[in-house]
């Protein structure tokens, strides 16, 4: 009997059965990867915003944000520099919860996450829905450390970890996909580790991707 199953590579790992995406290795550490200095955001000045293609923008102060319903998340995370870390322990607010607070315009299909300090990263809106993404506030039972994006970071574990914007300040909803910081420097517009979408040249060919092709 052939043992191979066509759907095998597309299937997501189930709890307890962790899997490495192609080209990744497992690490126990939690490496810090930041382009630039770590911004320090006093909590009295912190705010989180949903803006762009919404009927009316939403905005939360730190206290308001912390009053939102929180959940635990234990994802495996995968960095494009090839480390993966299994079973990370977070608490945070699901993007599904946040999206209940805005009415999106029908043409909203993409998102630009923007951070204190100026970092940006783009994602399809569909990749933030259905329990796939959250704003992480606690890591291993403690407030998220500044070097890992505290007070709050986006976490989108099913995509390479550069999509998980540290020190996130808000999300801007857009009709068309636009490159963020790393994407503008040659990294994939989508970044699915299971499809090994590391670089722009790994993406579907478009006019915009032509300059990243050899
Ligand atoms: N604001 C901001 N977010 C960021 C980055 C950054 O430089 N600035 N680096 C990204 C990259 S490339 C990775 S791999 C992860 C690293 O997160 P960590 O430092 O918590 O491991 O954060 C991502 N989010
Ligand atoms: Mo990264």
PDB file of C-alpha atoms and ligand atoms in Angstrom:
ATOM      1  CA  UNK A   1       0.000   0.000   0.000  1.00  0.00           C
ATOM      2  CA  UNK A   2       1.441   3.397  -0.898  1.00  0.00           C
ATOM      3  CA  UNK A   3       1.888   5.364   2.289  1.00  0.00           C
ATOM      4  CA  UNK A   4       2.079   8.789   0.670  1.00  0.00           C
ATOM      5  CA  UNK A   5      -0.882  11.086   0.995  1.00  0.00           C
ATOM      6  CA  UNK A   6      -1.242  14.031  -1.359  1.00  0.00           C
ATOM      7  CA  UNK A   7      -2.711  16.346   1.283  1.00  0.00           C
ATOM      8  CA  UNK A   8       0.120  15.653   3.694  1.00  0.00           C
ATOM      9  CA  UNK A   9       2.196  18.791   3.158  1.00  0.00           C
ATOM     10  CA  UNK A  10      -0.774  21.133   3.237  1.00  0.00           C
ATOM     11  CA  UNK A  11      -2.073  19.850   6.553  1.00  0.00           C
ATOM     12  CA  UNK A  12      -1.429  21.950   9.659  1.00  0.00           C
ATOM     13  CA  UNK A  13       0.265  20.244  12.589  1.00  0.00           C
ATOM     14  CA  UNK A  14      -2.102  19.110  15.310  1.00  0.00           C
ATOM     15  CA  UNK A  15      -1.444  19.801  18.971  1.00  0.00           C
ATOM     16  CA  UNK A  16       1.467  17.785  20.318  1.00  0.00           C
ATOM     17  CA  UNK A  17       2.611  16.758  16.816  1.00  0.00           C
ATOM     18  CA  UNK A  18       4.855  19.644  15.881  1.00  0.00           C
ATOM     19  CA  UNK A  19       6.282  19.832  12.410  1.00  0.00           C
ATOM     20  CA  UNK A  20       9.036  21.838  10.776  1.00  0.00           C
ATOM     21  CA  UNK A  21       8.285  23.655   7.539  1.00  0.00           C
ATOM     22  CA  UNK A  22      10.809  22.965   4.737  1.00  0.00           C
ATOM     23  CA  UNK A  23      14.297  24.356   5.355  1.00  0.00           C
ATOM     24  CA  UNK A  24      13.666  25.161   9.060  1.00  0.00           C
ATOM     25  CA  UNK A  25      15.379  23.844  12.207  1.00  0.00           C
ATOM     26  CA  UNK A  26      14.007  23.812  15.755  1.00  0.00           C
ATOM     27  CA  UNK A  27      15.451  26.090  18.438  1.00  0.00           C
ATOM     28  CA  UNK A  28      14.635  26.283  22.149  1.00  0.00           C
ATOM     29  CA  UNK A  29      15.753  29.942  22.434  1.00  0.00           C
ATOM     30  CA  UNK A  30      13.728  32.949  21.502  1.00  0.00           C
ATOM     31  CA  UNK A  31      16.118  34.919  19.248  1.00  0.00           C
ATOM     32  CA  UNK A  32      15.639  38.692  18.965  1.00  0.00           C
ATOM     33  CA  UNK A  33      15.543  40.062  15.417  1.00  0.00           C
ATOM     34  CA  UNK A  34      14.982  43.784  15.034  1.00  0.00           C
ATOM     35  CA  UNK A  35      15.950  46.180  12.257  1.00  0.00           C
ATOM     36  CA  UNK A  36      16.844  49.259  14.331  1.00  0.00           C
ATOM     37  CA  UNK A  37      16.482  50.326  17.949  1.00  0.00           C
ATOM     38  CA  UNK A  38      13.808  49.020  20.340  1.00  0.00           C
ATOM     39  CA  UNK A  39      11.173  51.732  20.755  1.00  0.00           C
ATOM     40  CA  UNK A  40      10.015  52.440  24.341  1.00  0.00           C
ATOM     41  CA  UNK A  41       6.354  53.381  24.453  1.00  0.00           C
ATOM     42  CA  UNK A  42       4.985  54.817  27.732  1.00  0.00           C
ATOM     43  CA  UNK A  43       1.664  53.066  28.329  1.00  0.00           C
ATOM     44  CA  UNK A  44      -0.126  56.388  28.919  1.00  0.00           C
ATOM     45  CA  UNK A  45       0.700  57.334  25.318  1.00  0.00           C
ATOM     46  CA  UNK A  46       0.086  53.898  23.779  1.00  0.00           C
ATOM     47  CA  UNK A  47      -2.825  53.466  21.411  1.00  0.00           C
ATOM     48  CA  UNK A  48      -3.947  50.873  18.897  1.00  0.00           C
ATOM     49  CA  UNK A  49      -5.873  51.838  15.763  1.00  0.00           C
ATOM     50  CA  UNK A  50      -7.846  50.175  12.977  1.00  0.00           C
ATOM     51  CA  UNK A  51      -7.998  52.557  10.011  1.00  0.00           C
ATOM     52  CA  UNK A  52      -8.058  52.849   6.243  1.00  0.00           C
ATOM     53  CA  UNK A  53     -10.988  51.174   4.448  1.00  0.00           C
ATOM     54  CA  UNK A  54     -13.375  51.105   7.432  1.00  0.00           C
ATOM     55  CA  UNK A  55     -16.672  52.949   7.856  1.00  0.00           C
ATOM     56  CA  UNK A  56     -15.232  54.608  10.953  1.00  0.00           C
ATOM     57  CA  UNK A  57     -11.811  54.014  12.512  1.00  0.00           C
ATOM     58  CA  UNK A  58     -11.474  52.322  15.910  1.00  0.00           C
ATOM     59  CA  UNK A  59      -8.954  53.336  18.562  1.00  0.00           C
ATOM     60  CA  UNK A  60      -8.093  51.897  21.989  1.00  0.00           C
ATOM     61  CA  UNK A  61      -5.986  53.229  24.854  1.00  0.00           C
ATOM     62  CA  UNK A  62      -3.873  50.729  26.811  1.00  0.00           C
ATOM     63  CA  UNK A  63      -6.583  50.357  29.484  1.00  0.00           C
ATOM     64  CA  UNK A  64      -9.351  49.984  26.923  1.00  0.00           C
ATOM     65  CA  UNK A  65      -7.354  47.402  24.990  1.00  0.00           C
ATOM     66  CA  UNK A  66      -6.657  45.370  28.118  1.00  0.00           C
ATOM     67  CA  UNK A  67     -10.382  45.277  28.896  1.00  0.00           C
ATOM     68  CA  UNK A  68     -11.030  43.372  25.640  1.00  0.00           C
ATOM     69  CA  UNK A  69     -11.593  39.607  25.893  1.00  0.00           C
ATOM     70  CA  UNK A  70      -8.247  37.777  25.968  1.00  0.00           C
ATOM     71  CA  UNK A  71      -7.364  34.234  24.960  1.00  0.00           C
ATOM     72  CA  UNK A  72      -4.378  31.903  25.268  1.00  0.00           C
ATOM     73  CA  UNK A  73      -2.475  30.907  22.135  1.00  0.00           C
ATOM     74  CA  UNK A  74       0.280  28.267  21.882  1.00  0.00           C
ATOM     75  CA  UNK A  75       1.565  28.512  18.318  1.00  0.00           C
ATOM     76  CA  UNK A  76       4.694  27.216  16.613  1.00  0.00           C
ATOM     77  CA  UNK A  77       6.555  30.161  15.067  1.00  0.00           C
ATOM     78  CA  UNK A  78       8.860  30.185  12.050  1.00  0.00           C
ATOM     79  CA  UNK A  79      11.453  32.841  11.183  1.00  0.00           C
ATOM     80  CA  UNK A  80      12.675  33.245   7.609  1.00  0.00           C
ATOM     81  CA  UNK A  81      16.262  33.057   8.977  1.00  0.00           C
ATOM     82  CA  UNK A  82      15.332  29.359   9.448  1.00  0.00           C
ATOM     83  CA  UNK A  83      14.682  28.950  13.171  1.00  0.00           C
ATOM     84  CA  UNK A  84      11.352  27.601  14.328  1.00  0.00           C
ATOM     85  CA  UNK A  85      10.163  27.515  17.925  1.00  0.00           C
ATOM     86  CA  UNK A  86       7.427  25.112  18.982  1.00  0.00           C
ATOM     87  CA  UNK A  87       4.591  25.669  21.450  1.00  0.00           C
ATOM     88  CA  UNK A  88       5.175  29.342  22.391  1.00  0.00           C
ATOM     89  CA  UNK A  89       2.848  30.552  25.179  1.00  0.00           C
ATOM     90  CA  UNK A  90       0.968  33.807  24.674  1.00  0.00           C
ATOM     91  CA  UNK A  91      -2.072  35.679  25.880  1.00  0.00           C
ATOM     92  CA  UNK A  92      -3.668  38.290  23.742  1.00  0.00           C
ATOM     93  CA  UNK A  93      -6.632  39.572  21.810  1.00  0.00           C
ATOM     94  CA  UNK A  94      -7.759  37.705  18.709  1.00  0.00           C
ATOM     95  CA  UNK A  95      -7.966  39.719  15.497  1.00  0.00           C
ATOM     96  CA  UNK A  96     -11.508  38.339  15.161  1.00  0.00           C
ATOM     97  CA  UNK A  97     -12.399  40.194  18.382  1.00  0.00           C
ATOM     98  CA  UNK A  98     -10.867  43.442  17.099  1.00  0.00           C
ATOM     99  CA  UNK A  99     -12.540  43.148  13.694  1.00  0.00           C
ATOM    100  CA  UNK A 100     -15.962  43.060  15.422  1.00  0.00           C
ATOM    101  CA  UNK A 101     -15.367  46.737  16.287  1.00  0.00           C
ATOM    102  CA  UNK A 102     -15.171  48.034  12.722  1.00  0.00           C
ATOM    103  CA  UNK A 103     -17.279  47.772   9.623  1.00  0.00           C
ATOM    104  CA  UNK A 104     -14.885  47.068   6.786  1.00  0.00           C
ATOM    105  CA  UNK A 105     -15.554  48.562   3.376  1.00  0.00           C
ATOM    106  CA  UNK A 106     -16.161  45.794   0.814  1.00  0.00           C
ATOM    107  CA  UNK A 107     -12.988  46.628  -1.130  1.00  0.00           C
ATOM    108  CA  UNK A 108     -10.775  46.009   1.939  1.00  0.00           C
ATOM    109  CA  UNK A 109      -8.670  42.963   0.989  1.00  0.00           C
ATOM    110  CA  UNK A 110      -5.181  43.674   2.365  1.00  0.00           C
ATOM    111  CA  UNK A 111      -3.699  45.034   5.568  1.00  0.00           C
ATOM    112  CA  UNK A 112      -0.620  47.071   6.401  1.00  0.00           C
ATOM    113  CA  UNK A 113       0.456  46.560   9.996  1.00  0.00           C
ATOM    114  CA  UNK A 114       2.360  49.605  11.257  1.00  0.00           C
ATOM    115  CA  UNK A 115       4.489  49.877  14.362  1.00  0.00           C
ATOM    116  CA  UNK A 116       5.963  52.386  16.757  1.00  0.00           C
ATOM    117  CA  UNK A 117       9.428  52.991  15.350  1.00  0.00           C
ATOM    118  CA  UNK A 118       8.228  52.903  11.731  1.00  0.00           C
ATOM    119  CA  UNK A 119       8.254  49.165  10.848  1.00  0.00           C
ATOM    120  CA  UNK A 120       5.531  48.033   8.466  1.00  0.00           C
ATOM    121  CA  UNK A 121       4.482  44.654   7.037  1.00  0.00           C
ATOM    122  CA  UNK A 122       1.679  43.712   4.637  1.00  0.00           C
ATOM    123  CA  UNK A 123      -0.727  40.774   4.794  1.00  0.00           C
ATOM    124  CA  UNK A 124      -3.877  39.592   3.050  1.00  0.00           C
ATOM    125  CA  UNK A 125      -6.877  40.319   5.305  1.00  0.00           C
ATOM    126  CA  UNK A 126      -7.890  36.630   5.089  1.00  0.00           C
ATOM    127  CA  UNK A 127      -4.668  35.687   6.912  1.00  0.00           C
ATOM    128  CA  UNK A 128      -5.793  37.628  10.005  1.00  0.00           C
ATOM    129  CA  UNK A 129      -9.237  36.025  10.370  1.00  0.00           C
ATOM    130  CA  UNK A 130     -10.653  32.804  11.845  1.00  0.00           C
ATOM    131  CA  UNK A 131      -8.342  32.501  14.837  1.00  0.00           C
ATOM    132  CA  UNK A 132      -5.192  32.814  12.724  1.00  0.00           C
ATOM    133  CA  UNK A 133      -3.807  36.017  14.292  1.00  0.00           C
ATOM    134  CA  UNK A 134      -3.758  37.915  17.577  1.00  0.00           C
ATOM    135  CA  UNK A 135      -2.241  40.895  19.337  1.00  0.00           C
ATOM    136  CA  UNK A 136       0.071  39.377  21.944  1.00  0.00           C
ATOM    137  CA  UNK A 137       0.346  41.164  25.294  1.00  0.00           C
ATOM    138  CA  UNK A 138       1.812  38.425  27.510  1.00  0.00           C
ATOM    139  CA  UNK A 139       4.491  35.842  26.854  1.00  0.00           C
ATOM    140  CA  UNK A 140       5.026  32.904  29.226  1.00  0.00           C
ATOM    141  CA  UNK A 141       2.787  34.533  31.823  1.00  0.00           C
ATOM    142  CA  UNK A 142       4.572  37.903  31.907  1.00  0.00           C
ATOM    143  CA  UNK A 143       4.064  41.199  30.091  1.00  0.00           C
ATOM    144  CA  UNK A 144       5.707  40.895  26.677  1.00  0.00           C
ATOM    145  CA  UNK A 145       9.338  42.083  26.896  1.00  0.00           C
ATOM    146  CA  UNK A 146      10.273  45.221  24.911  1.00  0.00           C
ATOM    147  CA  UNK A 147      12.819  43.371  22.739  1.00  0.00           C
ATOM    148  CA  UNK A 148      10.098  40.935  21.648  1.00  0.00           C
ATOM    149  CA  UNK A 149       7.674  43.749  20.796  1.00  0.00           C
ATOM    150  CA  UNK A 150       6.151  44.711  24.141  1.00  0.00           C
ATOM    151  CA  UNK A 151       3.844  46.213  25.160  1.00  0.00           C
ATOM    152  CA  UNK A 152       1.977  44.631  22.231  1.00  0.00           C
ATOM    153  CA  UNK A 153       2.815  42.882  18.982  1.00  0.00           C
ATOM    154  CA  UNK A 154       0.950  41.316  16.129  1.00  0.00           C
ATOM    155  CA  UNK A 155       1.366  37.513  16.008  1.00  0.00           C
ATOM    156  CA  UNK A 156       0.494  35.679  12.773  1.00  0.00           C
ATOM    157  CA  UNK A 157       2.097  32.297  13.436  1.00  0.00           C
ATOM    158  CA  UNK A 158       1.131  30.568  10.175  1.00  0.00           C
ATOM    159  CA  UNK A 159       3.287  33.081   8.237  1.00  0.00           C
ATOM    160  CA  UNK A 160       7.033  33.748   8.598  1.00  0.00           C
ATOM    161  CA  UNK A 161       7.629  35.726  11.765  1.00  0.00           C
ATOM    162  CA  UNK A 162       8.599  39.002  10.048  1.00  0.00           C
ATOM    163  CA  UNK A 163       4.828  39.423   9.440  1.00  0.00           C
ATOM    164  CA  UNK A 164       4.374  39.525  13.240  1.00  0.00           C
ATOM    165  CA  UNK A 165       5.001  43.253  13.727  1.00  0.00           C
ATOM    166  CA  UNK A 166       6.537  44.104  17.095  1.00  0.00           C
ATOM    167  CA  UNK A 167       5.390  47.307  18.909  1.00  0.00           C
ATOM    168  CA  UNK A 168       2.328  47.297  16.706  1.00  0.00           C
ATOM    169  CA  UNK A 169       0.389  50.565  16.629  1.00  0.00           C
ATOM    170  CA  UNK A 170      -2.372  49.660  14.239  1.00  0.00           C
ATOM    171  CA  UNK A 171      -3.644  48.073  11.060  1.00  0.00           C
ATOM    172  CA  UNK A 172      -4.542  49.930   7.873  1.00  0.00           C
ATOM    173  CA  UNK A 173      -7.052  48.207   5.579  1.00  0.00           C
ATOM    174  CA  UNK A 174      -6.314  48.523   1.859  1.00  0.00           C
ATOM    175  CA  UNK A 175      -7.857  47.485  -1.456  1.00  0.00           C
ATOM    176  CA  UNK A 176      -4.527  46.558  -3.058  1.00  0.00           C
ATOM    177  CA  UNK A 177      -1.482  44.786  -1.695  1.00  0.00           C
ATOM    178  CA  UNK A 178       1.472  47.072  -0.939  1.00  0.00           C
ATOM    179  CA  UNK A 179       4.929  46.021   0.277  1.00  0.00           C
ATOM    180  CA  UNK A 180       5.977  46.784   3.855  1.00  0.00           C
ATOM    181  CA  UNK A 181       9.552  47.131   5.112  1.00  0.00           C
ATOM    182  CA  UNK A 182      11.030  43.670   4.382  1.00  0.00           C
ATOM    183  CA  UNK A 183       8.758  43.084   1.413  1.00  0.00           C
ATOM    184  CA  UNK A 184      10.175  46.246  -0.171  1.00  0.00           C
ATOM    185  CA  UNK A 185      13.617  44.739   0.429  1.00  0.00           C
ATOM    186  CA  UNK A 186      12.898  41.567  -1.535  1.00  0.00           C
ATOM    187  CA  UNK A 187      10.912  39.387   0.890  1.00  0.00           C
ATOM    188  CA  UNK A 188       7.668  37.644  -0.045  1.00  0.00           C
ATOM    189  CA  UNK A 189       4.377  39.538  -0.112  1.00  0.00           C
ATOM    190  CA  UNK A 190       2.728  36.531   1.620  1.00  0.00           C
ATOM    191  CA  UNK A 191       5.418  34.537   3.487  1.00  0.00           C
ATOM    192  CA  UNK A 192       3.819  31.112   3.965  1.00  0.00           C
ATOM    193  CA  UNK A 193       6.552  28.895   5.503  1.00  0.00           C
ATOM    194  CA  UNK A 194       4.795  25.662   4.391  1.00  0.00           C
ATOM    195  CA  UNK A 195       5.120  26.845   0.771  1.00  0.00           C
ATOM    196  CA  UNK A 196       8.571  28.281   1.487  1.00  0.00           C
ATOM    197  CA  UNK A 197       7.546  31.741   0.282  1.00  0.00           C
ATOM    198  CA  UNK A 198      10.699  33.482   1.495  1.00  0.00           C
ATOM    199  CA  UNK A 199      11.474  35.985  -1.259  1.00  0.00           C
ATOM    200  CA  UNK A 200       9.529  38.089  -3.713  1.00  0.00           C
ATOM    201  CA  UNK A 201      10.843  35.800  -6.457  1.00  0.00           C
ATOM    202  CA  UNK A 202       8.948  32.913  -4.727  1.00  0.00           C
ATOM    203  CA  UNK A 203       5.639  34.780  -5.190  1.00  0.00           C
ATOM    204  CA  UNK A 204       3.324  34.474  -8.179  1.00  0.00           C
ATOM    205  CA  UNK A 205       4.782  36.474 -11.070  1.00  0.00           C
ATOM    206  CA  UNK A 206       3.399  40.013 -11.251  1.00  0.00           C
ATOM    207  CA  UNK A 207       4.743  43.173 -12.842  1.00  0.00           C
ATOM    208  CA  UNK A 208       5.637  44.399  -9.361  1.00  0.00           C
ATOM    209  CA  UNK A 209       7.658  41.244  -8.621  1.00  0.00           C
ATOM    210  CA  UNK A 210       9.585  41.398 -11.903  1.00  0.00           C
ATOM    211  CA  UNK A 211      12.464  43.405 -10.409  1.00  0.00           C
ATOM    212  CA  UNK A 212      13.030  40.669  -7.788  1.00  0.00           C
ATOM    213  CA  UNK A 213      13.483  37.950 -10.419  1.00  0.00           C
ATOM    214  CA  UNK A 214      16.880  36.857 -11.649  1.00  0.00           C
TER     215      UNK A 214
HETATM  216  N1  LIG B   1       8.562  46.472  14.573  1.00  0.00           N
HETATM  217  C1  LIG B   1       9.288  45.425  14.160  1.00  0.00           C
HETATM  218  N2  LIG B   1       8.689  44.217  14.119  1.00  0.00           N
HETATM  219  C2  LIG B   1       9.388  43.139  13.704  1.00  0.00           C
HETATM  220  C3  LIG B   1      10.724  43.251  13.284  1.00  0.00           C
HETATM  221  C4  LIG B   1      11.331  44.530  13.340  1.00  0.00           C
HETATM  222  O1  LIG B   1      12.510  44.708  12.985  1.00  0.00           O
HETATM  223  N3  LIG B   1      10.581  45.581  13.790  1.00  0.00           N
HETATM  224  N4  LIG B   1      11.416  42.125  12.850  1.00  0.00           N
HETATM  225  C5  LIG B   1      10.594  41.020  12.348  1.00  0.00           C
HETATM  226  C6  LIG B   1      11.368  39.812  12.155  1.00  0.00           C
HETATM  227  S1  LIG B   1      12.350  39.727  10.784  1.00  0.00           S
HETATM  228  C7  LIG B   1      11.233  38.735  12.986  1.00  0.00           C
HETATM  229  S2  LIG B   1      11.959  37.235  12.651  1.00  0.00           S
HETATM  230  C8  LIG B   1      10.476  38.844  14.246  1.00  0.00           C
HETATM  231  C9  LIG B   1      11.409  38.571  15.388  1.00  0.00           C
HETATM  232  O2  LIG B   1      10.700  38.604  16.594  1.00  0.00           O
HETATM  233  P1  LIG B   1      11.509  38.341  17.927  1.00  0.00           P
HETATM  234  O3  LIG B   1      12.613  39.374  17.982  1.00  0.00           O
HETATM  235  O4  LIG B   1      10.506  38.476  19.027  1.00  0.00           O
HETATM  236  O5  LIG B   1      12.055  36.945  17.794  1.00  0.00           O
HETATM  237  O6  LIG B   1       9.887  40.117  14.439  1.00  0.00           O
HETATM  238  C10 LIG B   1       9.420  40.734  13.283  1.00  0.00           C
HETATM  239  N5  LIG B   1       8.749  41.938  13.675  1.00  0.00           N
HETATM  240 MO1  LIG B   2      12.874  37.412  10.614  1.00  0.00          MO
END
